[in-house]
Short mmCIF file of C-alpha atoms in Angstrom, two decimals:
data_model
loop_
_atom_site.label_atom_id
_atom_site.label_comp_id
_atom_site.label_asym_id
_atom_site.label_seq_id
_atom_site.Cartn_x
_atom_site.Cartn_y
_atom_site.Cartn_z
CA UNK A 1 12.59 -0.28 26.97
CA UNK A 2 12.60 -3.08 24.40
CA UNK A 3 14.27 -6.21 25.18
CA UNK A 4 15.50 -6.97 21.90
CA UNK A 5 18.94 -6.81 20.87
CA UNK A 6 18.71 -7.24 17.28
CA UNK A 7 18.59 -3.40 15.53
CA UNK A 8 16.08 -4.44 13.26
CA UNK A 9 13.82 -6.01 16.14
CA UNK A 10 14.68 -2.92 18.15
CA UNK A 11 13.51 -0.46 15.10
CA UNK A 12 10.25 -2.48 13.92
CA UNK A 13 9.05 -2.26 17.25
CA UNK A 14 9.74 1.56 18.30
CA UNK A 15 8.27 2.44 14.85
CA UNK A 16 4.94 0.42 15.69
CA UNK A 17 5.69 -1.91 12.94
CA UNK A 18 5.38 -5.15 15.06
CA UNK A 19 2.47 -7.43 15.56
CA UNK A 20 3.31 -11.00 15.39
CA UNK A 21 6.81 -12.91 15.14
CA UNK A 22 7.62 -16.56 15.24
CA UNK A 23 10.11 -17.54 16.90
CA UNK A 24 11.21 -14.10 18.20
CA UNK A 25 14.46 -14.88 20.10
CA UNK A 26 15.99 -17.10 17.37
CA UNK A 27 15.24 -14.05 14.55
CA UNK A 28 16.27 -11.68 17.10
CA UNK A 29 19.49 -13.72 17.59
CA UNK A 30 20.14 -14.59 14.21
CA UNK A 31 19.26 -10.63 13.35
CA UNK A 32 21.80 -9.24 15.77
CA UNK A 33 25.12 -11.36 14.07
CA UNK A 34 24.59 -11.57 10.68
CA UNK A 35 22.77 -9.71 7.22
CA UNK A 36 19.33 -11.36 7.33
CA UNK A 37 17.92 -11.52 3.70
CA UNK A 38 14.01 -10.83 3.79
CA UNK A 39 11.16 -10.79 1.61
CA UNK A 40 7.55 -9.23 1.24
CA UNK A 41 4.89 -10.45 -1.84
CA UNK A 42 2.90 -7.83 -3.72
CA UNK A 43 0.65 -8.63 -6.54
CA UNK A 44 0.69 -6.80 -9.67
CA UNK A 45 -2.92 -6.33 -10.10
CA UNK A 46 -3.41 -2.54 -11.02
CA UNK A 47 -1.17 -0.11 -12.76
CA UNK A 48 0.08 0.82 -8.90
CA UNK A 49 -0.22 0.40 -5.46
CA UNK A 50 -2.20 1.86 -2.99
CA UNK A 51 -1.03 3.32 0.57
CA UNK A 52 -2.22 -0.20 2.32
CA UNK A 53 0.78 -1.34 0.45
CA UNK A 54 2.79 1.32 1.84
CA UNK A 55 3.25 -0.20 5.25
CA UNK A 56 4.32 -3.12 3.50
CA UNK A 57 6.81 -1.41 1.79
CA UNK A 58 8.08 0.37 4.90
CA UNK A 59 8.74 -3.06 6.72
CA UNK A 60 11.36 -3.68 3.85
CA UNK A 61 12.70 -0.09 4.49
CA UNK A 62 13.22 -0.86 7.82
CA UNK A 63 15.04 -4.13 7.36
CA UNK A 64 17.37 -2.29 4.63
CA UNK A 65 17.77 0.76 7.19
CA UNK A 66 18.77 -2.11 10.18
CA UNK A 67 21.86 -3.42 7.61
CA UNK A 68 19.62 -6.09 5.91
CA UNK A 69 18.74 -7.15 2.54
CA UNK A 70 15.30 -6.36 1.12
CA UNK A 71 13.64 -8.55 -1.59
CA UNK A 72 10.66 -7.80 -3.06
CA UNK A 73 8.73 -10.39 -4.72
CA UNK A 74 6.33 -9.40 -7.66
CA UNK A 75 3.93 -11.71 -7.88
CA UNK A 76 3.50 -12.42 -11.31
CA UNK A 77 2.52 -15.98 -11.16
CA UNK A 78 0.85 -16.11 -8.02
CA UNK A 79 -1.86 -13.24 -9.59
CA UNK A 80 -2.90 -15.52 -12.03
CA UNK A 81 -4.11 -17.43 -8.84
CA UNK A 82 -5.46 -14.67 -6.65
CA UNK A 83 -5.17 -14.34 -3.41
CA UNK A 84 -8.09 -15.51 -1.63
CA UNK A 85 -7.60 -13.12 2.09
CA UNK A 86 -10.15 -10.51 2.62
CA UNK A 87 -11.69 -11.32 -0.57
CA UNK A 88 -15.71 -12.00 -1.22
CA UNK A 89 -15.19 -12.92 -5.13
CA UNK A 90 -12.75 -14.16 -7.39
CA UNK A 91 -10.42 -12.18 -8.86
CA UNK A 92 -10.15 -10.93 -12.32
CA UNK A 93 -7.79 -13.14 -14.61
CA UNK A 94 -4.93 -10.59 -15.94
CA UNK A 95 -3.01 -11.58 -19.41
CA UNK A 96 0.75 -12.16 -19.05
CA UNK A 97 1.21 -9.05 -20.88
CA UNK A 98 -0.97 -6.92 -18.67
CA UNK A 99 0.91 -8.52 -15.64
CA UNK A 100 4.26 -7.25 -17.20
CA UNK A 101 2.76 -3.56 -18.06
CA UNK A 102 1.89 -3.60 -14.28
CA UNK A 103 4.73 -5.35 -12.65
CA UNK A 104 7.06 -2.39 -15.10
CA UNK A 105 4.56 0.63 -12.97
CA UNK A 106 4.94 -0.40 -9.65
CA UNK A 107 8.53 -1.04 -9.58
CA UNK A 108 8.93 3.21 -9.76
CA UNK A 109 7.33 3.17 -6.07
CA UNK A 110 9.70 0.67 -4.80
CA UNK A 111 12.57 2.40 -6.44
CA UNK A 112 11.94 5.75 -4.81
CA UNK A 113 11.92 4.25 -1.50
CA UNK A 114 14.68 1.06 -1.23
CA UNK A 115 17.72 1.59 -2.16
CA UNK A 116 18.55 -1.50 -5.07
CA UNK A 117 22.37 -0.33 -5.58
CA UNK A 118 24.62 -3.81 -5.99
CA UNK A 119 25.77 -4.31 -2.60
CA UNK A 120 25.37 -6.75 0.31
CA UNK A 121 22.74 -5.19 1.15
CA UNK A 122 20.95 -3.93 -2.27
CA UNK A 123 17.67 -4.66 -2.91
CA UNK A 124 16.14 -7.13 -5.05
CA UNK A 125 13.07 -7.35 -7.52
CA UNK A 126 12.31 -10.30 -8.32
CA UNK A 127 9.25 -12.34 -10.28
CA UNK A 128 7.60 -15.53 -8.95
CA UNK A 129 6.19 -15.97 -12.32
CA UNK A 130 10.05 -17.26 -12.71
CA UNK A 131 9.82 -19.97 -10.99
CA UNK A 132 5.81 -21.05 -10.68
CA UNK A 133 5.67 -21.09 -14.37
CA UNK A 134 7.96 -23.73 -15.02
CA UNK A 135 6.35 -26.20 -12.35
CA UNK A 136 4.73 -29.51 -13.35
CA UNK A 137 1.58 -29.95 -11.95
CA UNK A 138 2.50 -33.38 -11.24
CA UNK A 139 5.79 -32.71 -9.87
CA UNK A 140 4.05 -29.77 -7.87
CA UNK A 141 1.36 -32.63 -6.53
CA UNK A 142 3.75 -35.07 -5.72
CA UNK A 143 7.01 -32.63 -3.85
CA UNK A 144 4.91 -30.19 -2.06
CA UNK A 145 1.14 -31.28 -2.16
CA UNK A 146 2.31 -34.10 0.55
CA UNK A 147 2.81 -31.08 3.34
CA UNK A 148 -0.56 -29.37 3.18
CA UNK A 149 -3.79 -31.30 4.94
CA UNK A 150 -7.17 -30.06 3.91
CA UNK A 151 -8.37 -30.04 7.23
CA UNK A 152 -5.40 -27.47 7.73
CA UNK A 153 -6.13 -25.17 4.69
CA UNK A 154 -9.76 -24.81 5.67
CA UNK A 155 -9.03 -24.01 9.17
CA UNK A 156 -7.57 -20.47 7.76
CA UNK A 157 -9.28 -17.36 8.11
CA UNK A 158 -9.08 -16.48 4.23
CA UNK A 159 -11.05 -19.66 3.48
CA UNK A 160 -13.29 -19.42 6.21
CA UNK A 161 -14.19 -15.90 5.66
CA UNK A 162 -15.15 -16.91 2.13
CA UNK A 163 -17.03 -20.00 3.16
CA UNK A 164 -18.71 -18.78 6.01
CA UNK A 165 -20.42 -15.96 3.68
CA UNK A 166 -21.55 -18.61 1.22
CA UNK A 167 -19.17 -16.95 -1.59
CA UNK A 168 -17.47 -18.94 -4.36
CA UNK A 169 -14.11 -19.86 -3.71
CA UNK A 170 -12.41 -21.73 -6.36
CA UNK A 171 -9.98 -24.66 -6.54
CA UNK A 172 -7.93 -22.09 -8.38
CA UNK A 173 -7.39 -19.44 -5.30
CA UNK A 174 -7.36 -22.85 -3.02
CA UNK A 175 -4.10 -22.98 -4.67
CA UNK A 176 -2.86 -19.73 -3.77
CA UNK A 177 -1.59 -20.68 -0.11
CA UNK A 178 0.32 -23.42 -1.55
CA UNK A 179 2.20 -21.26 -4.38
CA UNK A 180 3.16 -18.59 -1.71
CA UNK A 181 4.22 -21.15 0.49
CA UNK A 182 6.53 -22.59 -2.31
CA UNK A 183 8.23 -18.96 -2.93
CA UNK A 184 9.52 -18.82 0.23
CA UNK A 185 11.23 -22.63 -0.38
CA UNK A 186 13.00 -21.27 -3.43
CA UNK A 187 14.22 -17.90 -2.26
CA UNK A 188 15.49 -19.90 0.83
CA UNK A 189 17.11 -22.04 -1.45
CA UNK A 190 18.38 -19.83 -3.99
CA UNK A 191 18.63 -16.42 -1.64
CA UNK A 192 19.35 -17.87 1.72
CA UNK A 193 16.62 -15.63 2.45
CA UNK A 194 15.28 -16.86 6.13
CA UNK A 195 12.94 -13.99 6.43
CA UNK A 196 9.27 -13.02 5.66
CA UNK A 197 7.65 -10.20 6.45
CA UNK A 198 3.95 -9.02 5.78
CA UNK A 199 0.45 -7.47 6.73
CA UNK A 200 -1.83 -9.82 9.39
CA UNK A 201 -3.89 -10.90 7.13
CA UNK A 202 -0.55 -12.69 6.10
CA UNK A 203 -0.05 -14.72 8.91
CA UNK A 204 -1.46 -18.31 7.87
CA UNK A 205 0.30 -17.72 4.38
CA UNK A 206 3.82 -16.98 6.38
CA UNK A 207 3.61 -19.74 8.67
CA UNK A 208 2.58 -22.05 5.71
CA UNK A 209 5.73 -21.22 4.33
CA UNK A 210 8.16 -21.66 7.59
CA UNK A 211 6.68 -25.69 7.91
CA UNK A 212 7.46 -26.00 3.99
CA UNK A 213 10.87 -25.04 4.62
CA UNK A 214 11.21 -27.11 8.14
CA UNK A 215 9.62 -30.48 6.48
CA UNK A 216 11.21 -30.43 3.07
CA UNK A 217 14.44 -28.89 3.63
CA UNK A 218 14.63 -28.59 7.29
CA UNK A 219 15.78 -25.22 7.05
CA UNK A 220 14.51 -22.91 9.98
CA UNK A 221 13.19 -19.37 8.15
CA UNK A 222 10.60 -17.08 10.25
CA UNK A 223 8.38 -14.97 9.73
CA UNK A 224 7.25 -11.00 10.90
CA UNK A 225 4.03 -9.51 10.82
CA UNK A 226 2.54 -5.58 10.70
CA UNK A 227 -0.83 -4.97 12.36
CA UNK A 228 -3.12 -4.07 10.06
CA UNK A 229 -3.05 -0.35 9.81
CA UNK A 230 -6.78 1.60 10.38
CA UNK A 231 -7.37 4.72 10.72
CA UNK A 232 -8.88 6.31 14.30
CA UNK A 233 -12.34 6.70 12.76
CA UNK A 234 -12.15 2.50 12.19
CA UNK A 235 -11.45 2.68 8.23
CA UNK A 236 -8.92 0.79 6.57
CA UNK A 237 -5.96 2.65 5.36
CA UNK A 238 -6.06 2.95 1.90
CA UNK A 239 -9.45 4.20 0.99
CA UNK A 240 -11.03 7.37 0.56
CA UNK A 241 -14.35 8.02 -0.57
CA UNK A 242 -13.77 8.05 -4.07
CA UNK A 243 -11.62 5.49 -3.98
CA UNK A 244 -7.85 4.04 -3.32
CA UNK A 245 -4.50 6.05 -2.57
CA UNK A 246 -2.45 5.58 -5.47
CA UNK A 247 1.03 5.73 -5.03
CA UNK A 248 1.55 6.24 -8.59
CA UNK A 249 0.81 10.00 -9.92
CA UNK A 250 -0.62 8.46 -13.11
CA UNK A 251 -3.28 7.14 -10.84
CA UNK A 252 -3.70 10.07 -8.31
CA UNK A 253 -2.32 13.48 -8.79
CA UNK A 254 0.22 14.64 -6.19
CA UNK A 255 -1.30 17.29 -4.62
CA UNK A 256 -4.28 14.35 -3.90
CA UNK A 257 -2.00 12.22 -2.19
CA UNK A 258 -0.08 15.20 -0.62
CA UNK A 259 -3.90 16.28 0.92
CA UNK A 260 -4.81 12.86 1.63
CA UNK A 261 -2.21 13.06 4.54
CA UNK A 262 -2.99 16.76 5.49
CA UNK A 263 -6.58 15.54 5.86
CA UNK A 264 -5.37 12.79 8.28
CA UNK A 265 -7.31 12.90 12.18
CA UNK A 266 -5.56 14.14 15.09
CA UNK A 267 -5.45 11.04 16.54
CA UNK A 268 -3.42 9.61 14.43
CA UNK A 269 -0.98 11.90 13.03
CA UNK A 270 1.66 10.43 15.50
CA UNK A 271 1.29 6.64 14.41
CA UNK A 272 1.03 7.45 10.85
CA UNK A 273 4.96 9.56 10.97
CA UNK A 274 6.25 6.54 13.15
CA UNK A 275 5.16 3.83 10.15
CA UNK A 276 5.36 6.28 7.17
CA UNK A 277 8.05 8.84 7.78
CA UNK A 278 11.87 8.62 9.11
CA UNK A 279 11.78 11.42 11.51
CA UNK A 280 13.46 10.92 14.72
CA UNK A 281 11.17 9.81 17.50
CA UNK A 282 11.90 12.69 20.01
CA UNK A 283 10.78 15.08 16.88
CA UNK A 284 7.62 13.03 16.44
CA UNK A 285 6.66 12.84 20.01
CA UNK A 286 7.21 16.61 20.49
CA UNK A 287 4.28 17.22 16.49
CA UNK A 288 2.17 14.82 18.48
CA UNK A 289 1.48 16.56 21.62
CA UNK A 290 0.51 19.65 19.78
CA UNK A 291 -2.79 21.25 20.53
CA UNK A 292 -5.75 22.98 18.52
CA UNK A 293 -4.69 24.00 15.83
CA UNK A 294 -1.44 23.69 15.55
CA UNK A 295 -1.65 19.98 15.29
CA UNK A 296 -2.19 21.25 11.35
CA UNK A 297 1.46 21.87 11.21
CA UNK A 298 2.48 17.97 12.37
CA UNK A 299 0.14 17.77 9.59
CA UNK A 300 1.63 19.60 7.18
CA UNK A 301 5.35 17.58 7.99
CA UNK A 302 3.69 14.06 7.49
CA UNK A 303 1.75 15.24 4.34
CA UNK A 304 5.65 16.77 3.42
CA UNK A 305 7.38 13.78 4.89
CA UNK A 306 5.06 10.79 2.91
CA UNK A 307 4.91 12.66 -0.40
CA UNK A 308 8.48 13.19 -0.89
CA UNK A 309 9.26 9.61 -0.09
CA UNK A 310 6.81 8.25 -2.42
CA UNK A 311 6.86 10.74 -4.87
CA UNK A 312 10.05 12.91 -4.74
CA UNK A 313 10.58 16.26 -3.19
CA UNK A 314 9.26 18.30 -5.89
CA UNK A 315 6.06 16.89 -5.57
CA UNK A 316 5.92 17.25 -2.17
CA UNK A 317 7.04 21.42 -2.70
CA UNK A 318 4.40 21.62 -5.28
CA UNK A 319 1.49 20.47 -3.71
CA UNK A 320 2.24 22.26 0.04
CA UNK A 321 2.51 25.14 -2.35
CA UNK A 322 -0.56 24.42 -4.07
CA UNK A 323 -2.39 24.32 -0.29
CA UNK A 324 -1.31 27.42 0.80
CA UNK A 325 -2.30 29.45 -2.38
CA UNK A 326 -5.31 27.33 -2.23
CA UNK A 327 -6.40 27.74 1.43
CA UNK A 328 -4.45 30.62 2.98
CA UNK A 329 -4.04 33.03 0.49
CA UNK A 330 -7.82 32.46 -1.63
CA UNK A 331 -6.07 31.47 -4.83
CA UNK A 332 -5.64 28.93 -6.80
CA UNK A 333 -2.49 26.45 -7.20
CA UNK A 334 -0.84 25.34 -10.38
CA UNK A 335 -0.74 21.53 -8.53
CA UNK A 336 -4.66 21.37 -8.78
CA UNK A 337 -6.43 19.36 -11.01
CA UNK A 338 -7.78 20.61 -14.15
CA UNK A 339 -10.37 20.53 -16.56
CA UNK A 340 -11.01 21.90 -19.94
CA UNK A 341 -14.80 22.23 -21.00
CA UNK A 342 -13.90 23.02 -24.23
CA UNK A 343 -15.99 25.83 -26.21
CA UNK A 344 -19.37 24.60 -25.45
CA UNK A 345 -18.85 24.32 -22.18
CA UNK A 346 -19.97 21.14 -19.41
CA UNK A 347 -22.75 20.42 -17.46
CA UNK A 348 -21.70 21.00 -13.51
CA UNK A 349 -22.38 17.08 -12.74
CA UNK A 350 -20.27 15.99 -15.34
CA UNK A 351 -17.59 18.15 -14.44
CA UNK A 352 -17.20 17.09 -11.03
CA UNK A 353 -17.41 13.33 -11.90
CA UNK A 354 -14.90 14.16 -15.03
CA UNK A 355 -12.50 16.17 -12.34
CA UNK A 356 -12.91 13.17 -10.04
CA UNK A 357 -14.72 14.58 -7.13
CA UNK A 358 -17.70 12.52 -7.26
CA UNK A 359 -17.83 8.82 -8.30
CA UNK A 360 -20.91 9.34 -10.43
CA UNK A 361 -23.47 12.00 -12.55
CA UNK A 362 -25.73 11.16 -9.76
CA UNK A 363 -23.22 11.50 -6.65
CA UNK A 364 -22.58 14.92 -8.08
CA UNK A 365 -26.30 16.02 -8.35
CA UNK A 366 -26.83 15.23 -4.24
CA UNK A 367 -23.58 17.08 -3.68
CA UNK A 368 -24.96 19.97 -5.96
CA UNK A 369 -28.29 20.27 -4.03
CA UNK A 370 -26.85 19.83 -0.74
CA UNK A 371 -24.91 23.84 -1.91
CA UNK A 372 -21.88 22.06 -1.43
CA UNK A 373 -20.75 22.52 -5.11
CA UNK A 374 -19.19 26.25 -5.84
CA UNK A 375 -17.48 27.89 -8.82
CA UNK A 376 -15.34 31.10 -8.14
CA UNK A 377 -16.66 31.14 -4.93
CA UNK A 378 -20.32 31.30 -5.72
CA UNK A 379 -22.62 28.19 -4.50
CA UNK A 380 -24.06 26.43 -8.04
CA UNK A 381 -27.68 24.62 -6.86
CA UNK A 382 -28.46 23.54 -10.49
CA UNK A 383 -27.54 20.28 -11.79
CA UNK A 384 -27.97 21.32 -15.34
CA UNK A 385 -26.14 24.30 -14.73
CA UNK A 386 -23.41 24.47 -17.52
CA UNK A 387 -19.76 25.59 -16.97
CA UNK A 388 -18.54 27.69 -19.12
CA UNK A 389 -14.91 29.11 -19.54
CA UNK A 390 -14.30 31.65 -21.92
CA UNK A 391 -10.80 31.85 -24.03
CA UNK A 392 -7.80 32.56 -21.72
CA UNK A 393 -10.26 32.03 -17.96
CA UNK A 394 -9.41 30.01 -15.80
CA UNK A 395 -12.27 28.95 -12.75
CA UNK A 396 -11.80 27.97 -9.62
CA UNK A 397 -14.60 24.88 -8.70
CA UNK A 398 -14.68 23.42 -5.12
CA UNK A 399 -16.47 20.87 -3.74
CA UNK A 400 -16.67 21.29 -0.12
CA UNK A 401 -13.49 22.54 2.00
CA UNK A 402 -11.19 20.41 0.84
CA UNK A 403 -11.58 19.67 -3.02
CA UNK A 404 -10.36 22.50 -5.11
CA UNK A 405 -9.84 21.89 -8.99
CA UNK A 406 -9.44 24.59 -12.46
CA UNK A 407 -11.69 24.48 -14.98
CA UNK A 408 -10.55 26.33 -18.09
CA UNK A 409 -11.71 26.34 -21.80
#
């Protein structure tokens, strides 16, 4: 029985979303009597996000669903810093204009799943670039640089991590800690917004920003943070083998991101519709305990559940669709990727690294010999074997179980 009283403190923590809080009876206080403005930081550095974002996103979903105010900061100035936490290497420096092209693909995702109608509490977009662009660097030395020791910014994990592996780390991203730090002083100021939420790996950047707020304004703002979400098998969520989880379908089709979540282990089909999904808890304890395998259909309602919040119903009906005809009935779905060899036809390893099954011409070669590689059902052991598809065919390819694509002339 939770001992909170606030209902956002009440929902973070019977959806799993909890891991650290400062200060947790003042927020929860402040939480149950009045609408608590809060913020989470993405940076815009690809055309979308990936689903490690996702349980960022869902924290702001929560606070929204618990009569709060969601803002979501695009970080368009502090990417031209990079953020230094769980990196090895410097980031790649982005062009304002690249920044904007990004910052204009991801805001689809957040539309979809926050609800940014013009009331008390509507969510907000808003760019840092605003703000951190206009700063002196003198005036920035002299009114904030006062509040951070060096001893303290080394003693971080994001610096350490860095240092400790004898990687570059440049005054530049030594910077970043600072900038975030500073966002959170001016939508206090200009948002009244006392709250921060984030991943773990967040934490020193968070806290950073509550003693900026306490020593230059003495304003008291906390701050909330998710545990890091892995998967059973000890991966980080996010990554497949080929790659991220786009939330965008420009970067991943939707019947990859719809099988992504079919695909997910047993173990943690329960924790993933607790963070992901807004099915009541009674209904997710009852897909949990199922055994063997009908644990496939809890499956099948996460898979359902994620895709049509992050990518609309329809895609959601289309690629379950596409599974079925796929899997059950030995066909081959409309939702499945496709390729066109034109009249000449491919080579099999190019196809599969054009489809996006294999990473590389020589990824697809060991898949080939291992006879995991099979077109309309037959198993295709030559690597120079070229696919041909004549006017009006369509072929089904596979690549293992669970990779299905067309390949048509």
């Amino acid at each position: 029985m939770s001992t909170y009283k606030s209902e956002l403190l009440r929902l973070l923590e019977r959806r799993g979303h909890l891991h650290q809080i400062t200060d947790a009876g003042a927020l929860d206080t402040l939480a149950a009597k009045q609408v608590l403005t809060g913020y989470v930081g993405f940076d815009p550095t690809a055309a979308s996000l990936h689903i490690g974002n996702l349980a960022s996103i869902m924290l702001l979903r929560r606070l929204q669903q618990a009569g709060h105010r969601p803002i979501v900061i695009m970080g368009g100035g502090t990417a031209k810093v990079g953020d230094p936490s769980g990196k090895d290497e410097s980031r790649q420096m982005l062009t304002d204009d690249r920044l904007a092209t990004n910052i204009a693909s991801i805001r689809g995702s957040f539309e979809r799943i926050l609800n940014f109608e013009d009331t008390p509490g509507g969510a907000l977009l808003i760019n840092n670039d605003d703000w951190l662009s206009k700063l002196g660097y003198i005036e920035m030395l002299r009114d904030v640089g006062p509040h951070f020791t060096i001893n303290r910014m080394l003693s971080f994990d994001s610096v350490k991590l860095r240092l400790d592996r004898e990687q570059p780390l440049s005054f530049l991203e030594f910077n970043y800690m600072i900038m975030q730090a500073y966002d959170y002083l001016v939508l206090a100021r200009n948002y009244d917004c006392r709250l921060q939420l984030g991943g773990s790996d967040q934490w020193g950047n968070i806290v950073n920003g509550i003693e900026l707020n306490r020593r230059i304004d003495g304003r008291e703002v906390y701050g909330v943070t998710a545990p890091l979400i892995t998967r059973a098998d000890g991966a980080k969520m996010g990554k497949s083998v080929d790659g991220a989880i786009w939330l965008n379908e420009e970067q991943l089709p939707n019947y990859d991101f719809w099988q992504y979540w079919r695909n997910t282990d047993d173990r943690d089909v329960g924790r993933f519709l607790k963070l992901f999904t807004d099915l009541p808890l009674d209904e997710i304890t009852r897909l949990e305990a199922l055994q063997g395998a009908e644990i496939n259909d809890a499956k099948i309602v996460l898979a359902n559940e994620v895709t049509k919040l992050v990518r609309g119903e329809g895609a959601a009906k289309t690629a379950e669709t596409t599974a079925r005809e796929t899997f059950t009935d030995g066909g081959a779905g409309d939702d499945l990727p496709a390729l066109a060899v034109g009249s000449s036809g491919m080579r099999l390893g190019a196809v599969l690294t054009e489809i996006g099954f294999t990473g590389s011409n020589k990824d697809a070669k060991r898949k080939i010999s291992e006879g995991a590689v099979k077109l309309d059902g037959d198993a295709i052991l030559d690597p120079g074997y070229v696919v041909i598809a004549h006017e009006g065919e369509t072929l089904k390819l596979s690549l293992g179980k669970k990779k299905h694509g067309l390949i048509t002339r």
